[in-house]
PDB file of C-alpha atoms in Angstrom:
ATOM      1  CA  MET A   1     -21.160 -22.424  16.499  1.00 55.00           C
ATOM      2  CA  SER A   2     -20.303 -25.735  14.742  1.00 60.00           C
ATOM      3  CA  PHE A   3     -17.081 -26.755  13.904  1.00 65.00           C
ATOM      4  CA  TYR A   4     -17.532 -25.611  10.292  1.00 66.00           C
ATOM      5  CA  ARG A   5     -19.249 -22.555  10.506  1.00 61.00           C
ATOM      6  CA  ASN A   6     -16.475 -21.352  12.647  1.00 66.00           C
ATOM      7  CA  THR A   7     -14.154 -21.942  10.043  1.00 72.00           C
ATOM      8  CA  VAL A   8     -16.049 -20.533   7.499  1.00 67.00           C
ATOM      9  CA  TRP A   9     -16.224 -17.407   9.407  1.00 66.00           C
ATOM     10  CA  PHE A  10     -12.550 -17.481  10.040  1.00 69.00           C
ATOM     11  CA  LEU A  11     -11.455 -17.677   7.119  1.00 72.00           C
ATOM     12  CA  LYS A  12     -13.570 -15.353   5.100  1.00 71.00           C
ATOM     13  CA  GLY A  13     -13.528 -12.883   8.029  1.00 68.00           C
ATOM     14  CA  LEU A  14      -9.955 -12.998   7.802  1.00 70.00           C
ATOM     15  CA  GLN A  15     -10.194 -12.334   4.072  1.00 75.00           C
ATOM     16  CA  GLU A  16     -13.649  -9.848   4.486  1.00 75.00           C
ATOM     17  CA  TYR A  17     -14.277  -8.518   7.259  1.00 74.00           C
ATOM     18  CA  THR A  18     -11.075  -6.918   8.859  1.00 77.00           C
ATOM     19  CA  LYS A  19      -9.519  -3.690   8.273  1.00 82.00           C
ATOM     20  CA  GLY A  20      -7.146  -5.686   6.075  1.00 82.00           C
ATOM     21  CA  GLY A  21     -10.310  -6.888   3.780  1.00 81.00           C
ATOM     22  CA  TYR A  22     -12.116  -3.191   3.447  1.00 83.00           C
ATOM     23  CA  GLU A  23      -8.478  -1.926   2.370  1.00 87.00           C
ATOM     24  CA  ALA A  24      -8.057  -5.701   0.042  1.00 85.00           C
ATOM     25  CA  ALA A  25     -11.828  -4.152  -1.901  1.00 85.00           C
ATOM     26  CA  GLU A  26     -10.896  -0.594  -2.029  1.00 87.00           C
ATOM     27  CA  ARG A  27      -8.153  -0.738  -4.481  1.00 89.00           C
ATOM     28  CA  ARG A  28     -10.999  -2.055  -6.875  1.00 90.00           C
ATOM     29  CA  PHE A  29     -13.271   1.547  -5.368  1.00 90.00           C
ATOM     30  CA  SER A  30     -13.893   3.715  -8.255  1.00 89.00           C
ATOM     31  CA  ALA A  31     -13.970   8.127  -6.302  1.00 85.00           C
ATOM     32  CA  ALA A  32     -15.611   9.242  -9.290  1.00 88.00           C
ATOM     33  CA  ASP A  33     -18.387   6.842  -8.513  1.00 88.00           C
ATOM     34  CA  LEU A  34     -19.504   8.759  -5.579  1.00 84.00           C
ATOM     35  CA  GLU A  35     -18.852  11.986  -7.789  1.00 89.00           C
ATOM     36  CA  VAL A  36     -23.069  12.469  -8.081  1.00 92.00           C
ATOM     37  CA  SER A  37     -26.085  15.399  -6.898  1.00 95.00           C
ATOM     38  CA  VAL A  38     -28.345  13.651  -5.254  1.00 96.00           C
ATOM     39  CA  SER A  39     -29.663  17.035  -4.644  1.00 96.00           C
ATOM     40  CA  GLY A  40     -34.100  16.296  -5.579  1.00 95.00           C
ATOM     41  CA  ARG A  41     -33.999  12.947  -4.000  1.00 97.00           C
ATOM     42  CA  SER A  42     -35.437  12.006  -0.512  1.00 98.00           C
ATOM     43  CA  PHE A  43     -33.527   8.835   1.570  1.00 98.00           C
ATOM     44  CA  ILE A  44     -34.517   7.252   4.808  1.00 98.00           C
ATOM     45  CA  ILE A  45     -31.844   6.136   7.276  1.00 98.00           C
ATOM     46  CA  THR A  46     -32.932   4.275  10.072  1.00 96.00           C
ATOM     47  CA  GLY A  47     -31.069   3.612  13.577  1.00 94.00           C
ATOM     48  CA  ALA A  48     -28.730   6.874  11.964  1.00 95.00           C
ATOM     49  CA  ASN A  49     -27.825   8.707  14.686  1.00 94.00           C
ATOM     50  CA  SER A  50     -24.629   7.002  15.022  1.00 94.00           C
ATOM     51  CA  GLY A  51     -21.953   4.121  13.223  1.00 93.00           C
ATOM     52  CA  ILE A  52     -22.754   3.272  10.082  1.00 92.00           C
ATOM     53  CA  GLY A  53     -26.141   5.059   9.517  1.00 95.00           C
ATOM     54  CA  LYS A  54     -24.807   8.171  11.179  1.00 97.00           C
ATOM     55  CA  ALA A  55     -21.530   8.494   8.489  1.00 96.00           C
ATOM     56  CA  THR A  56     -24.744   6.933   5.293  1.00 97.00           C
ATOM     57  CA  ALA A  57     -26.731  10.409   5.895  1.00 98.00           C
ATOM     58  CA  CYS A  58     -23.644  12.367   6.157  1.00 98.00           C
ATOM     59  CA  GLU A  59     -22.258  11.107   2.695  1.00 97.00           C
ATOM     60  CA  ILE A  60     -25.329  12.349   0.965  1.00 98.00           C
ATOM     61  CA  ALA A  61     -26.540  15.496   2.918  1.00 98.00           C
ATOM     62  CA  LYS A  62     -23.286  16.853   1.291  1.00 97.00           C
ATOM     63  CA  ARG A  63     -24.389  15.478  -1.784  1.00 97.00           C
ATOM     64  CA  GLY A  64     -27.589  17.690  -1.693  1.00 97.00           C
ATOM     65  CA  GLY A  65     -29.486  14.011  -0.264  1.00 97.00           C
ATOM     66  CA  THR A  66     -33.357  15.511   2.013  1.00 98.00           C
ATOM     67  CA  VAL A  67     -32.710  12.687   4.976  1.00 98.00           C
ATOM     68  CA  HIS A  68     -34.856  11.623   7.324  1.00 98.00           C
ATOM     69  CA  LEU A  69     -33.618   9.966  10.616  1.00 98.00           C
ATOM     70  CA  VAL A  70     -35.300   7.158  12.036  1.00 98.00           C
ATOM     71  CA  CYS A  71     -33.714   7.085  15.648  1.00 96.00           C
ATOM     72  CA  ARG A  72     -35.264   6.091  19.148  1.00 93.00           C
ATOM     73  CA  ASN A  73     -33.352   8.595  21.326  1.00 95.00           C
ATOM     74  CA  LYS A  74     -34.032  11.690  21.297  1.00 97.00           C
ATOM     75  CA  ASP A  75     -31.028  13.672  22.632  1.00 97.00           C
ATOM     76  CA  ARG A  76     -28.743  11.000  20.723  1.00 97.00           C
ATOM     77  CA  ALA A  77     -30.467  11.927  16.863  1.00 97.00           C
ATOM     78  CA  GLU A  78     -30.569  16.010  18.410  1.00 98.00           C
ATOM     79  CA  GLU A  79     -26.440  15.393  18.792  1.00 97.00           C
ATOM     80  CA  ALA A  80     -26.788  13.460  15.410  1.00 97.00           C
ATOM     81  CA  ARG A  81     -28.218  16.165  13.413  1.00 98.00           C
ATOM     82  CA  LYS A  82     -26.794  19.004  14.110  1.00 98.00           C
ATOM     83  CA  GLU A  83     -23.231  17.507  13.634  1.00 98.00           C
ATOM     84  CA  ILE A  84     -24.931  16.961   9.587  1.00 98.00           C
ATOM     85  CA  VAL A  85     -25.921  19.323   9.361  1.00 98.00           C
ATOM     86  CA  GLU A  86     -22.657  21.576  10.194  1.00 98.00           C
ATOM     87  CA  GLN A  87     -20.820  18.956   7.991  1.00 97.00           C
ATOM     88  CA  SER A  88     -22.420  18.863   5.269  1.00 97.00           C
ATOM     89  CA  LYS A  89     -23.890  22.567   5.034  1.00 97.00           C
ATOM     90  CA  ASN A  90     -27.122  20.968   4.270  1.00 98.00           C
ATOM     91  CA  GLU A  91     -30.731  21.919   6.138  1.00 97.00           C
ATOM     92  CA  ASN A  92     -32.734  19.014   4.350  1.00 98.00           C
ATOM     93  CA  VAL A  93     -31.720  17.100   7.207  1.00 98.00           C
ATOM     94  CA  HIS A  94     -35.093  15.306   9.775  1.00 98.00           C
ATOM     95  CA  ILE A  95     -35.606  13.184  13.059  1.00 98.00           C
ATOM     96  CA  HIS A  96     -37.652  11.098  13.425  1.00 98.00           C
ATOM     97  CA  LEU A  97     -38.581   9.242  16.778  1.00 98.00           C
ATOM     98  CA  VAL A  98     -38.852   5.620  16.117  1.00 97.00           C
ATOM     99  CA  ASP A  99     -38.619   2.164  18.556  1.00 94.00           C
ATOM    100  CA  MET A 100     -37.995   0.293  15.896  1.00 94.00           C
ATOM    101  CA  SER A 101     -39.267  -3.357  18.342  1.00 92.00           C
ATOM    102  CA  SER A 102     -42.479  -1.840  17.974  1.00 94.00           C
ATOM    103  CA  PRO A 103     -44.624  -2.824  14.677  1.00 94.00           C
ATOM    104  CA  ARG A 104     -47.588  -0.487  15.668  1.00 96.00           C
ATOM    105  CA  ARG A 105     -45.082   2.092  16.039  1.00 96.00           C
ATOM    106  CA  VAL A 106     -43.244   1.528  12.952  1.00 97.00           C
ATOM    107  CA  TRP A 107     -45.912   0.210  11.302  1.00 97.00           C
ATOM    108  CA  GLU A 108     -48.117   3.988  12.550  1.00 97.00           C
ATOM    109  CA  PHE A 109     -44.938   5.865  10.942  1.00 98.00           C
ATOM    110  CA  ALA A 110     -44.661   4.359   7.401  1.00 97.00           C
ATOM    111  CA  ASN A 111     -47.811   5.475   6.892  1.00 97.00           C
ATOM    112  CA  GLY A 112     -48.038   8.762   8.409  1.00 97.00           C
ATOM    113  CA  PHE A 113     -44.557   9.435   6.592  1.00 97.00           C
ATOM    114  CA  SER A 114     -46.100   8.713   3.019  1.00 96.00           C
ATOM    115  CA  GLN A 115     -48.836  10.185   3.403  1.00 96.00           C
ATOM    116  CA  LYS A 116     -46.418  13.976   3.830  1.00 95.00           C
ATOM    117  CA  HIS A 117     -42.926  12.704   1.774  1.00 96.00           C
ATOM    118  CA  ASN A 118     -41.886  11.424  -0.831  1.00 96.00           C
ATOM    119  CA  LEU A 119     -39.429   8.962  -0.599  1.00 98.00           C
ATOM    120  CA  HIS A 120     -35.681   7.976  -3.139  1.00 98.00           C
ATOM    121  CA  ALA A 121     -34.422   5.421  -0.727  1.00 97.00           C
ATOM    122  CA  LEU A 122     -34.934   3.223   2.305  1.00 97.00           C
ATOM    123  CA  ILE A 123     -31.571   2.401   3.794  1.00 97.00           C
ATOM    124  CA  ASN A 124     -32.058  -0.939   6.697  1.00 94.00           C
ATOM    125  CA  ASN A 125     -29.010   0.348   8.958  1.00 92.00           C
ATOM    126  CA  ALA A 126     -31.104  -0.025  12.343  1.00 88.00           C
ATOM    127  CA  GLY A 127     -30.477  -2.655  14.365  1.00 80.00           C
ATOM    128  CA  CYS A 128     -29.832  -3.878  18.346  1.00 70.00           C
ATOM    129  CA  MET A 129     -27.732  -7.171  20.035  1.00 73.00           C
ATOM    130  CA  VAL A 130     -29.943  -7.423  23.975  1.00 73.00           C
ATOM    131  CA  ASN A 131     -27.307 -10.434  25.668  1.00 78.00           C
ATOM    132  CA  GLN A 132     -30.120 -11.370  27.872  1.00 83.00           C
ATOM    133  CA  ARG A 133     -33.752 -12.565  26.537  1.00 85.00           C
ATOM    134  CA  GLU A 134     -35.625  -9.281  26.683  1.00 79.00           C
ATOM    135  CA  LEU A 135     -39.458  -9.421  26.286  1.00 87.00           C
ATOM    136  CA  THR A 136     -41.483  -5.879  23.886  1.00 85.00           C
ATOM    137  CA  GLU A 137     -44.381  -4.831  25.356  1.00 89.00           C
ATOM    138  CA  ASP A 138     -46.138  -7.591  22.292  1.00 88.00           C
ATOM    139  CA  GLY A 139     -44.673  -9.921  23.251  1.00 89.00           C
ATOM    140  CA  LEU A 140     -41.970 -10.176  20.424  1.00 87.00           C
ATOM    141  CA  GLU A 141     -37.619 -11.283  21.312  1.00 84.00           C
ATOM    142  CA  LYS A 142     -36.725  -7.662  22.024  1.00 88.00           C
ATOM    143  CA  ASN A 143     -32.906  -8.639  18.625  1.00 83.00           C
ATOM    144  CA  PHE A 144     -35.969 -10.545  16.143  1.00 85.00           C
ATOM    145  CA  ALA A 145     -38.517  -7.827  17.131  1.00 84.00           C
ATOM    146  CA  THR A 146     -35.592  -4.538  16.367  1.00 86.00           C
ATOM    147  CA  ASN A 147     -33.160  -5.771  13.791  1.00 83.00           C
ATOM    148  CA  THR A 148     -35.812  -8.391  11.307  1.00 87.00           C
ATOM    149  CA  LEU A 149     -40.195  -7.030  12.447  1.00 90.00           C
ATOM    150  CA  GLY A 150     -39.128  -3.776  12.452  1.00 92.00           C
ATOM    151  CA  THR A 151     -37.272  -3.588   8.894  1.00 92.00           C
ATOM    152  CA  TYR A 152     -39.265  -5.880   7.663  1.00 92.00           C
ATOM    153  CA  ILE A 153     -43.242  -3.553   8.628  1.00 95.00           C
ATOM    154  CA  LEU A 154     -40.976  -0.777   7.498  1.00 96.00           C
ATOM    155  CA  THR A 155     -40.122  -1.795   4.304  1.00 95.00           C
ATOM    156  CA  THR A 156     -43.597  -3.527   2.920  1.00 94.00           C
ATOM    157  CA  ALA A 157     -45.390  -0.456   4.240  1.00 96.00           C
ATOM    158  CA  LEU A 158     -42.920   1.950   2.322  1.00 97.00           C
ATOM    159  CA  ILE A 159     -42.911   0.608  -0.647  1.00 96.00           C
ATOM    160  CA  PRO A 160     -45.692   1.831  -2.218  1.00 96.00           C
ATOM    161  CA  THR A 161     -44.626   5.012  -1.488  1.00 97.00           C
ATOM    162  CA  LEU A 162     -40.663   3.955  -3.262  1.00 97.00           C
ATOM    163  CA  LYS A 163     -42.946   2.848  -6.493  1.00 96.00           C
ATOM    164  CA  LYS A 164     -43.954   6.116  -7.403  1.00 96.00           C
ATOM    165  CA  SER A 165     -40.837   7.850  -7.155  1.00 96.00           C
ATOM    166  CA  GLU A 166     -37.985   7.248 -10.308  1.00 93.00           C
ATOM    167  CA  ASN A 167     -34.993   4.789  -9.568  1.00 93.00           C
ATOM    168  CA  PRO A 168     -36.687   4.167  -5.468  1.00 96.00           C
ATOM    169  CA  ARG A 169     -34.085   2.054  -3.888  1.00 95.00           C
ATOM    170  CA  VAL A 170     -33.851  -0.061  -0.014  1.00 95.00           C
ATOM    171  CA  ILE A 171     -30.463  -1.271   0.957  1.00 93.00           C
ATOM    172  CA  THR A 172     -30.675  -3.197   4.218  1.00 89.00           C
ATOM    173  CA  VAL A 173     -27.210  -3.222   6.539  1.00 85.00           C
ATOM    174  CA  SER A 174     -26.400  -7.182   6.841  1.00 78.00           C
ATOM    175  CA  SER A 175     -23.699  -8.547   8.519  1.00 69.00           C
ATOM    176  CA  GLY A 176     -20.883 -10.958   7.921  1.00 63.00           C
ATOM    177  CA  GLY A 177     -22.170 -12.393  11.663  1.00 64.00           C
ATOM    178  CA  MET A 178     -25.158 -14.396  10.016  1.00 60.00           C
ATOM    179  CA  LEU A 179     -22.669 -16.998   9.150  1.00 64.00           C
ATOM    180  CA  VAL A 180     -22.742 -18.133  13.044  1.00 64.00           C
ATOM    181  CA  GLN A 181     -25.613 -19.603  12.988  1.00 66.00           C
ATOM    182  CA  LYS A 182     -27.608 -21.572  11.092  1.00 70.00           C
ATOM    183  CA  LEU A 183     -31.131 -20.111   9.924  1.00 69.00           C
ATOM    184  CA  ASN A 184     -33.549 -21.892  11.856  1.00 70.00           C
ATOM    185  CA  LEU A 185     -37.290 -21.005  11.250  1.00 73.00           C
ATOM    186  CA  GLU A 186     -38.866 -23.362  13.508  1.00 73.00           C
ATOM    187  CA  ASP A 187     -37.408 -21.255  16.788  1.00 70.00           C
ATOM    188  CA  LEU A 188     -37.184 -17.400  15.624  1.00 74.00           C
ATOM    189  CA  GLN A 189     -37.627 -15.969  19.074  1.00 77.00           C
ATOM    190  CA  PHE A 190     -35.337 -18.532  20.953  1.00 77.00           C
ATOM    191  CA  GLU A 191     -38.389 -19.948  22.607  1.00 78.00           C
ATOM    192  CA  LYS A 192     -36.428 -23.108  22.806  1.00 79.00           C
ATOM    193  CA  ASP A 193     -33.043 -23.971  22.379  1.00 75.00           C
ATOM    194  CA  SER A 194     -30.693 -21.803  24.984  1.00 79.00           C
ATOM    195  CA  PHE A 195     -30.851 -17.702  24.837  1.00 71.00           C
ATOM    196  CA  ASP A 196     -27.290 -16.429  23.094  1.00 72.00           C
ATOM    197  CA  GLY A 197     -27.457 -12.599  22.037  1.00 67.00           C
ATOM    198  CA  THR A 198     -24.343 -13.031  20.039  1.00 70.00           C
ATOM    199  CA  MET A 199     -26.371 -16.049  17.969  1.00 73.00           C
ATOM    200  CA  ALA A 200     -29.904 -14.262  18.097  1.00 69.00           C
ATOM    201  CA  TYR A 201     -28.239 -11.343  15.975  1.00 69.00           C
ATOM    202  CA  ALA A 202     -26.565 -13.551  13.552  1.00 71.00           C
ATOM    203  CA  GLN A 203     -30.275 -15.178  12.915  1.00 68.00           C
ATOM    204  CA  ASN A 204     -32.116 -11.877  12.212  1.00 70.00           C
ATOM    205  CA  LYS A 205     -29.464 -10.898   9.814  1.00 68.00           C
ATOM    206  CA  SER A 206     -29.432 -14.607   7.998  1.00 68.00           C
ATOM    207  CA  LEU A 207     -33.529 -14.560   8.127  1.00 69.00           C
ATOM    208  CA  LEU A 208     -33.412 -10.755   6.597  1.00 68.00           C
ATOM    209  CA  GLU A 209     -30.721 -11.848   4.154  1.00 64.00           C
ATOM    210  CA  ARG A 210     -33.466 -15.067   3.503  1.00 59.00           C
ATOM    211  CA  VAL A 211     -36.298 -12.841   2.845  1.00 57.00           C
ATOM    212  CA  GLN A 212     -34.110 -10.144   0.632  1.00 54.00           C
ATOM    213  CA  ILE A 213     -33.034 -13.264  -1.835  1.00 42.00           C
ATOM    214  CA  CYS A 214     -36.595 -14.379  -2.192  1.00 45.00           C
ATOM    215  CA  LYS A 215     -38.601 -10.867  -2.570  1.00 52.00           C
ATOM    216  CA  ASN A 216     -35.667 -10.477  -5.583  1.00 50.00           C
ATOM    217  CA  ALA A 217     -35.778 -13.702  -7.289  1.00 40.00           C
TER     218      ALA A 217
END
């Protein structure tokens, strides 16, 4: 990490990515904005068995939405679903087992889902940080395959289905960590440079941000 990026990350991180940063931003929130019903609307959330994904799924379920949990681990997915249903009293919570690092499986899931369900919002939350360079069965670096390529394929494949719904949304969870790594379009999978899992994750998030900006332009 360069001195410049280190400094930017330190200053911005202290201001925005700490507990204090959240509390400062929270003062501008309006509680009434969350008092809504999403009954009749369908949501896909990737990486939904823990953390941000699980919390998001639970809040949507509490507000009446139909939630589709996209997870890799069956046991953790079932435990998460049980907790979400118990807290929300909403049975419309469904599990889909998908390995986001496999382009074929992601594409198959998206195509199968589109034939059976409607969709109002896709929340791309799944991510990983593998600290040793590891290749998938397709020969892709695992962080890139999961964080970038899998997310891109899922979003692209589901856009036709989203467009059939009223006010569709795609939300992609990013990370302040992307500030620590300059995007290197010549080496997206760290085939040339020495591998660092944290820097790989940062580059993945930076690339997703670039893709989102291009799509919105």
